[in-house]
Amino acid sequence: MDNLFSKITVTMKVNLGIALMFLPALVFAQKINQKEIKRSQALAKAVTIIRDNWGVPHIYGKTDASVVFGLMYAQCEDNFKGIERNYLYQLGKQAEVDGETNLYTDVQLQLIADSTDAIKDYNTSAPWFRKLLDAFADGVNYYLYKHPEVKPQVFKHFEPWYALMFTDGSVAATETGGLKLSETKEFYSAGPEKLGAVTGQPVKNIYDMVNERETGSNGFAISPSRSASGHALLYINPHVPFYFRSEVELVSNEGLNAYGAVTWGQFFIYQGFNQHCGWMHTSAYADVADLYAEKVSKKDGKWYYEYDGKLRPVTSRKLSFKIKKGDEMEQRTITGYYTHHGPILGSRDGKWLALKANNRSYNALVESWLIIKANNLAEYKRAMNMVSNATNSTVYADDKGNTIFWHGNYIPKRNPKYDWSLPVDGSTSATEWQGVHKLSEIITNINPATGWIQNCNSTPYTASGTSSPDKSKYPAYMAPDGENYRAITAIRILKDAKNLTLDGLVAKGYDHYLAAFDDLLPSLFNAYDAAPDSVKQVLAEPIKILQQWDRNTAIHSIASSLAIEWGTLMMKALPPPQTDQESTFITRRFQTLVKNVSAEQQLAWLNDVLKNLQSRFGTWKVEWGDMNRYQRPDDGITFDDSKPSIPVGLTGSGFGQLPSFQSRTLNTIKRYGYSGNSFIAVVEFGTRVKAKSIVNGGSSFDPASKNFADQEQGIIDGKFKDVLFYKKDVLKHAQHTYHPGDYFKQ
C-alpha cells in the first residue's frame, strides 16, 4: 500500500485514476448526484436481499418502491449487460455499440416510440407509480455508483422514464403490423425523391425467424377435477433465448408477494404467481397493429397524403443516431415521417405504410404491476380491464379453483368487412379504429367443463377440447384459426389426464413426441417405395430406421438425428406466408408442403443428410445426443466442441415438441442450444402455494459461481427444484443475506 501511495504522488493523472477506482463517490462518469445517493442509501437500508442455495434473489422491503429498488440492484448484480442491451434496443441506440448492423432496427424503434411521450407520461404519472419509476432508476444508478468497475457501453445514468419505453415483457414485444425490417431499411435508406417508390418484400418465412430464436410458449391450466390434490395447477413454459429472464421473489409490507420470471431491465414479474393466483403469458396472434396504405404526393416541396378527399400534410421528426465506426462515432440524422395513423415504417407498391399500434403504453406498465399484486380473480380482472397489453394471451389459475384463458388483451375494434391482416386503405375514415374492445368482449374461456386449458400459440378455438370458445361469436381479427403441432400434442396428452400432480404435469410438459412427422414421414416413405432400386439400395437402412422410429426424440436415437436434419431441409422449402396470421397455420402449411415437394427431392435431401453427417462425424449413424449438446460458454457466445458439454434429447418446437431446445452449429461440428426452454414453473394453488421451477444453466452469470450451471441437467431432464416461496423456507436455504450496496459475490 505504501508503494501505491508513493506512485500516487508522482502524477496527478495517476492520483485521479486510482482514486476513482476506490472511491465510488468520485466516479463522475456515472453522473449520480448527492440527492440520488442519499435517497438510494435510505432505500437500501429498507431492503434485504436473500440469495437462496440456487442463487435466486428473494427481495424483502418495507414498501413496493423499496422492493423495486432492490430488484433492479439485484438484476444489475447478475446481468447489467443484459439490462443495458434491452434498453439499447428499446431506445433505438444499438448502433452506438453495434454500428450499421442494427441501425435500421434503431430507426424502426425510434419511429415507433418517442421518448418525449415517455417523459410526459412520467411527469403526469400517479404519485404512487412515480415512486416505482424513481426506484427503478435509483436501483440501477446506485449499483453503478457502488461498482465503478462496471463500464456501461452507453447508459452512464438511467432515467426513471426509461421504464416507460419498455412496457411489455414479451420477447416479441414490438408490433409492426407485419411490416419487416428490410422494408424500413429500403424506405429510409433511399434518397428523399425515391420515397414512396419502393416495393416491399414478402413476409419472411416463419421458420427462418425460428432459426434465430424461439418466440413461442406453452401454458397449461388444470382444474381441481383433474388434479390429484383437488387444487388448480398452472404450467408456465415460455420459449425464449436462453438466459432472457431472471427468477426472483418480490415481497413488501404493502401486500406484494410474487414469484416468477422478470425480463432484464423491468420491475414486474412477467410470468409467475403469488399466494393466490398465477399467470402464464403466451404470444398472441390477435391482430393488434395495422398498416395503413397512404396515398402520398409532393406539392411545393412538401409531402401530403389523401384522406376523405382532402390533402393532409405529412408531419416529420428528426431522428438522431450515433453509429460506431471503429473507434470513432458518426452522428447521423434521419427524417421520420408520420400521418395521423402513425409512423411511416416502409412502403409497398408505391404507397407509404403507416403503423397504428400500442407498442409503448403507460397503462400497459401499470397493468403489469397491478397483475402481480392481484390477490383474487376480481382484482386480476380489474388489472386486465385496463386492456393495454398488446402482445399477450393469458392462461390463469387461482386458489379458488378457477382456470381461465384470455386470448389477447388490447384489441382494437374495427369494421369486420375489411381484411385487417393486410394493409388497409389509409385514405378513408371507414378504416379507422372504433375504440378498444372491453375485456368481456375478447375471446375468453372460463372454467371449461373439460377441466383443462392449453395454449401453445395456436388457435384459441381448440384450447379446451369440446369446451373451447365458439369461433362464430368473434370477429376474424381477434384470432386466426391456425393450428400448430405443439397444440395437437398438448390436446392429446391433456384430454384424458387425471389425478395430475406437479411432477405429473411436468412430465406432460416434457413430452418428446414430434407430431409434425406424422405428416412428413409418410410422404418420404411413399417416395422411397416408388423409387428405383438404385436409390433404394442407398437409402434402405436409414429408411428402415425411420420406419421403426416412435417419433420421440431421445439421446441415443439415430432416427432423431436423421429426421430432424431432413425435416429442417423440408421446412426451408415452405413458401413464405404472406401475413403474420397466415404463418400460424403450421399444420396446414406442412400438409401442403408434402404435396408440393417432389418425391425425388425428398429422397435427395435425405441423401444430403447422410453425406453431411458422414462428413462431420465419420458416419451417418449419429445418435442425437452426440450431435445435439448443451454448453454454457463463459462469455455466453463462443461454443467449442473441445470443451465439456451435455447430450440433449430434445429439439426445437417447430416439429411439435412441447419442451423446446433450439440448436444449430455455431462455428462447430456439433449443434448447441441457444433458445427455447428458459424459466419453467409448475404451481399448485392450495391453502399454501406449492411450486417447482427450473432455469437454463443457473441463476448466476459468473462462471466461477456454483450457481452458473447447477440447473443445466435439470432443465434438460425435466427435474425441477422446489420453489422457496415462504420466508421460513428461504431462511433455511439462505447462502447470502445483504442490503443493496453491501459487498456480494456469488
Short mmCIF file of N, CA and C in Angstrom, two decimals, residues 510-515 517 549-561 563-564 624-625 628 648-652 655-661 716:
data_model
loop_
_atom_site.label_atom_id
_atom_site.label_comp_id
_atom_site.label_asym_id
_atom_site.label_seq_id
_atom_site.Cartn_x
_atom_site.Cartn_y
_atom_site.Cartn_z
N TYR A 510 -42.99 -32.20 -20.73
CA TYR A 510 -41.73 -32.67 -21.33
C TYR A 510 -41.96 -33.82 -22.30
N ASP A 511 -43.15 -33.93 -22.85
CA ASP A 511 -43.43 -34.95 -23.85
C ASP A 511 -42.52 -34.73 -25.06
N HIS A 512 -41.88 -35.80 -25.54
CA HIS A 512 -40.87 -35.70 -26.60
C HIS A 512 -41.42 -35.99 -27.99
N TYR A 513 -42.72 -36.14 -28.12
CA TYR A 513 -43.28 -36.57 -29.40
C TYR A 513 -43.21 -35.43 -30.42
N LEU A 514 -42.83 -35.76 -31.66
CA LEU A 514 -42.74 -34.79 -32.75
C LEU A 514 -43.88 -35.04 -33.72
N ALA A 515 -45.00 -34.38 -33.47
CA ALA A 515 -46.22 -34.65 -34.23
C ALA A 515 -46.10 -34.26 -35.71
N PHE A 517 -43.95 -35.07 -37.80
CA PHE A 517 -43.51 -36.19 -38.63
C PHE A 517 -44.64 -37.17 -38.95
N TRP A 549 -39.02 -45.89 -36.02
CA TRP A 549 -38.94 -44.82 -35.01
C TRP A 549 -40.31 -44.51 -34.43
N ASP A 550 -40.37 -44.29 -33.13
CA ASP A 550 -41.64 -43.95 -32.47
C ASP A 550 -41.94 -42.46 -32.49
N ARG A 551 -41.11 -41.68 -33.15
CA ARG A 551 -41.27 -40.23 -33.32
C ARG A 551 -41.12 -39.45 -32.02
N ASN A 552 -40.42 -40.05 -31.08
CA ASN A 552 -39.99 -39.36 -29.86
C ASN A 552 -38.49 -39.13 -29.94
N THR A 553 -38.05 -37.93 -29.61
CA THR A 553 -36.61 -37.69 -29.59
C THR A 553 -35.99 -38.36 -28.37
N ALA A 554 -34.73 -38.75 -28.50
CA ALA A 554 -34.00 -39.37 -27.40
C ALA A 554 -32.51 -39.22 -27.65
N ILE A 555 -31.75 -39.22 -26.58
CA ILE A 555 -30.30 -39.04 -26.67
C ILE A 555 -29.66 -40.10 -27.56
N HIS A 556 -30.09 -41.34 -27.43
CA HIS A 556 -29.43 -42.43 -28.15
C HIS A 556 -30.14 -42.80 -29.46
N SER A 557 -30.94 -41.89 -29.97
CA SER A 557 -31.74 -42.16 -31.16
C SER A 557 -31.06 -41.67 -32.43
N ILE A 558 -30.71 -42.59 -33.32
CA ILE A 558 -30.20 -42.23 -34.64
C ILE A 558 -31.33 -41.68 -35.49
N ALA A 559 -32.51 -42.24 -35.32
CA ALA A 559 -33.67 -41.77 -36.10
C ALA A 559 -33.95 -40.30 -35.83
N SER A 560 -33.77 -39.86 -34.59
CA SER A 560 -33.99 -38.44 -34.28
C SER A 560 -33.05 -37.56 -35.10
N SER A 561 -31.80 -37.97 -35.20
CA SER A 561 -30.83 -37.20 -35.98
C SER A 561 -31.23 -37.12 -37.44
N ALA A 563 -34.21 -37.66 -38.84
CA ALA A 563 -35.49 -36.98 -39.06
C ALA A 563 -35.36 -35.48 -38.91
N ILE A 564 -34.68 -35.02 -37.88
CA ILE A 564 -34.59 -33.58 -37.62
C ILE A 564 -33.75 -32.89 -38.69
N TRP A 624 -28.56 -38.79 -31.59
CA TRP A 624 -28.97 -37.40 -31.44
C TRP A 624 -28.20 -36.70 -30.33
N GLY A 625 -28.00 -37.35 -29.22
CA GLY A 625 -27.28 -36.73 -28.11
C GLY A 625 -25.81 -36.50 -28.39
N ASN A 628 -26.27 -33.14 -30.56
CA ASN A 628 -27.13 -32.10 -30.01
C ASN A 628 -26.74 -31.88 -28.56
N VAL A 648 -28.26 -33.75 -25.22
CA VAL A 648 -29.64 -33.32 -25.04
C VAL A 648 -30.55 -34.11 -25.97
N GLY A 649 -31.60 -34.69 -25.42
CA GLY A 649 -32.53 -35.47 -26.22
C GLY A 649 -33.73 -34.70 -26.71
N LEU A 650 -33.68 -33.37 -26.63
CA LEU A 650 -34.78 -32.51 -27.06
C LEU A 650 -34.46 -31.86 -28.40
N THR A 651 -35.43 -31.19 -28.97
CA THR A 651 -35.21 -30.37 -30.16
C THR A 651 -36.10 -29.14 -30.08
N GLY A 652 -36.06 -28.29 -31.11
CA GLY A 652 -36.89 -27.10 -31.13
C GLY A 652 -38.36 -27.45 -31.31
N PHE A 655 -41.20 -28.76 -34.84
CA PHE A 655 -41.76 -30.05 -35.23
C PHE A 655 -42.82 -30.53 -34.25
N GLY A 656 -43.16 -29.70 -33.28
CA GLY A 656 -44.27 -30.03 -32.39
C GLY A 656 -43.87 -30.53 -31.02
N GLN A 657 -42.60 -30.45 -30.67
CA GLN A 657 -42.20 -30.89 -29.34
C GLN A 657 -42.58 -29.82 -28.31
N LEU A 658 -43.17 -30.23 -27.19
CA LEU A 658 -43.60 -29.27 -26.18
C LEU A 658 -42.42 -28.57 -25.51
N PRO A 659 -41.46 -29.31 -24.95
CA PRO A 659 -40.28 -28.61 -24.45
C PRO A 659 -39.41 -28.22 -25.64
N SER A 660 -38.80 -27.07 -25.59
CA SER A 660 -38.03 -26.60 -26.75
C SER A 660 -36.56 -26.46 -26.43
N PHE A 661 -35.74 -26.99 -27.32
CA PHE A 661 -34.29 -26.82 -27.26
C PHE A 661 -33.84 -26.55 -28.69
N ILE A 716 -32.76 -29.96 -18.78
CA ILE A 716 -32.70 -30.91 -19.89
C ILE A 716 -33.59 -32.13 -19.60
#
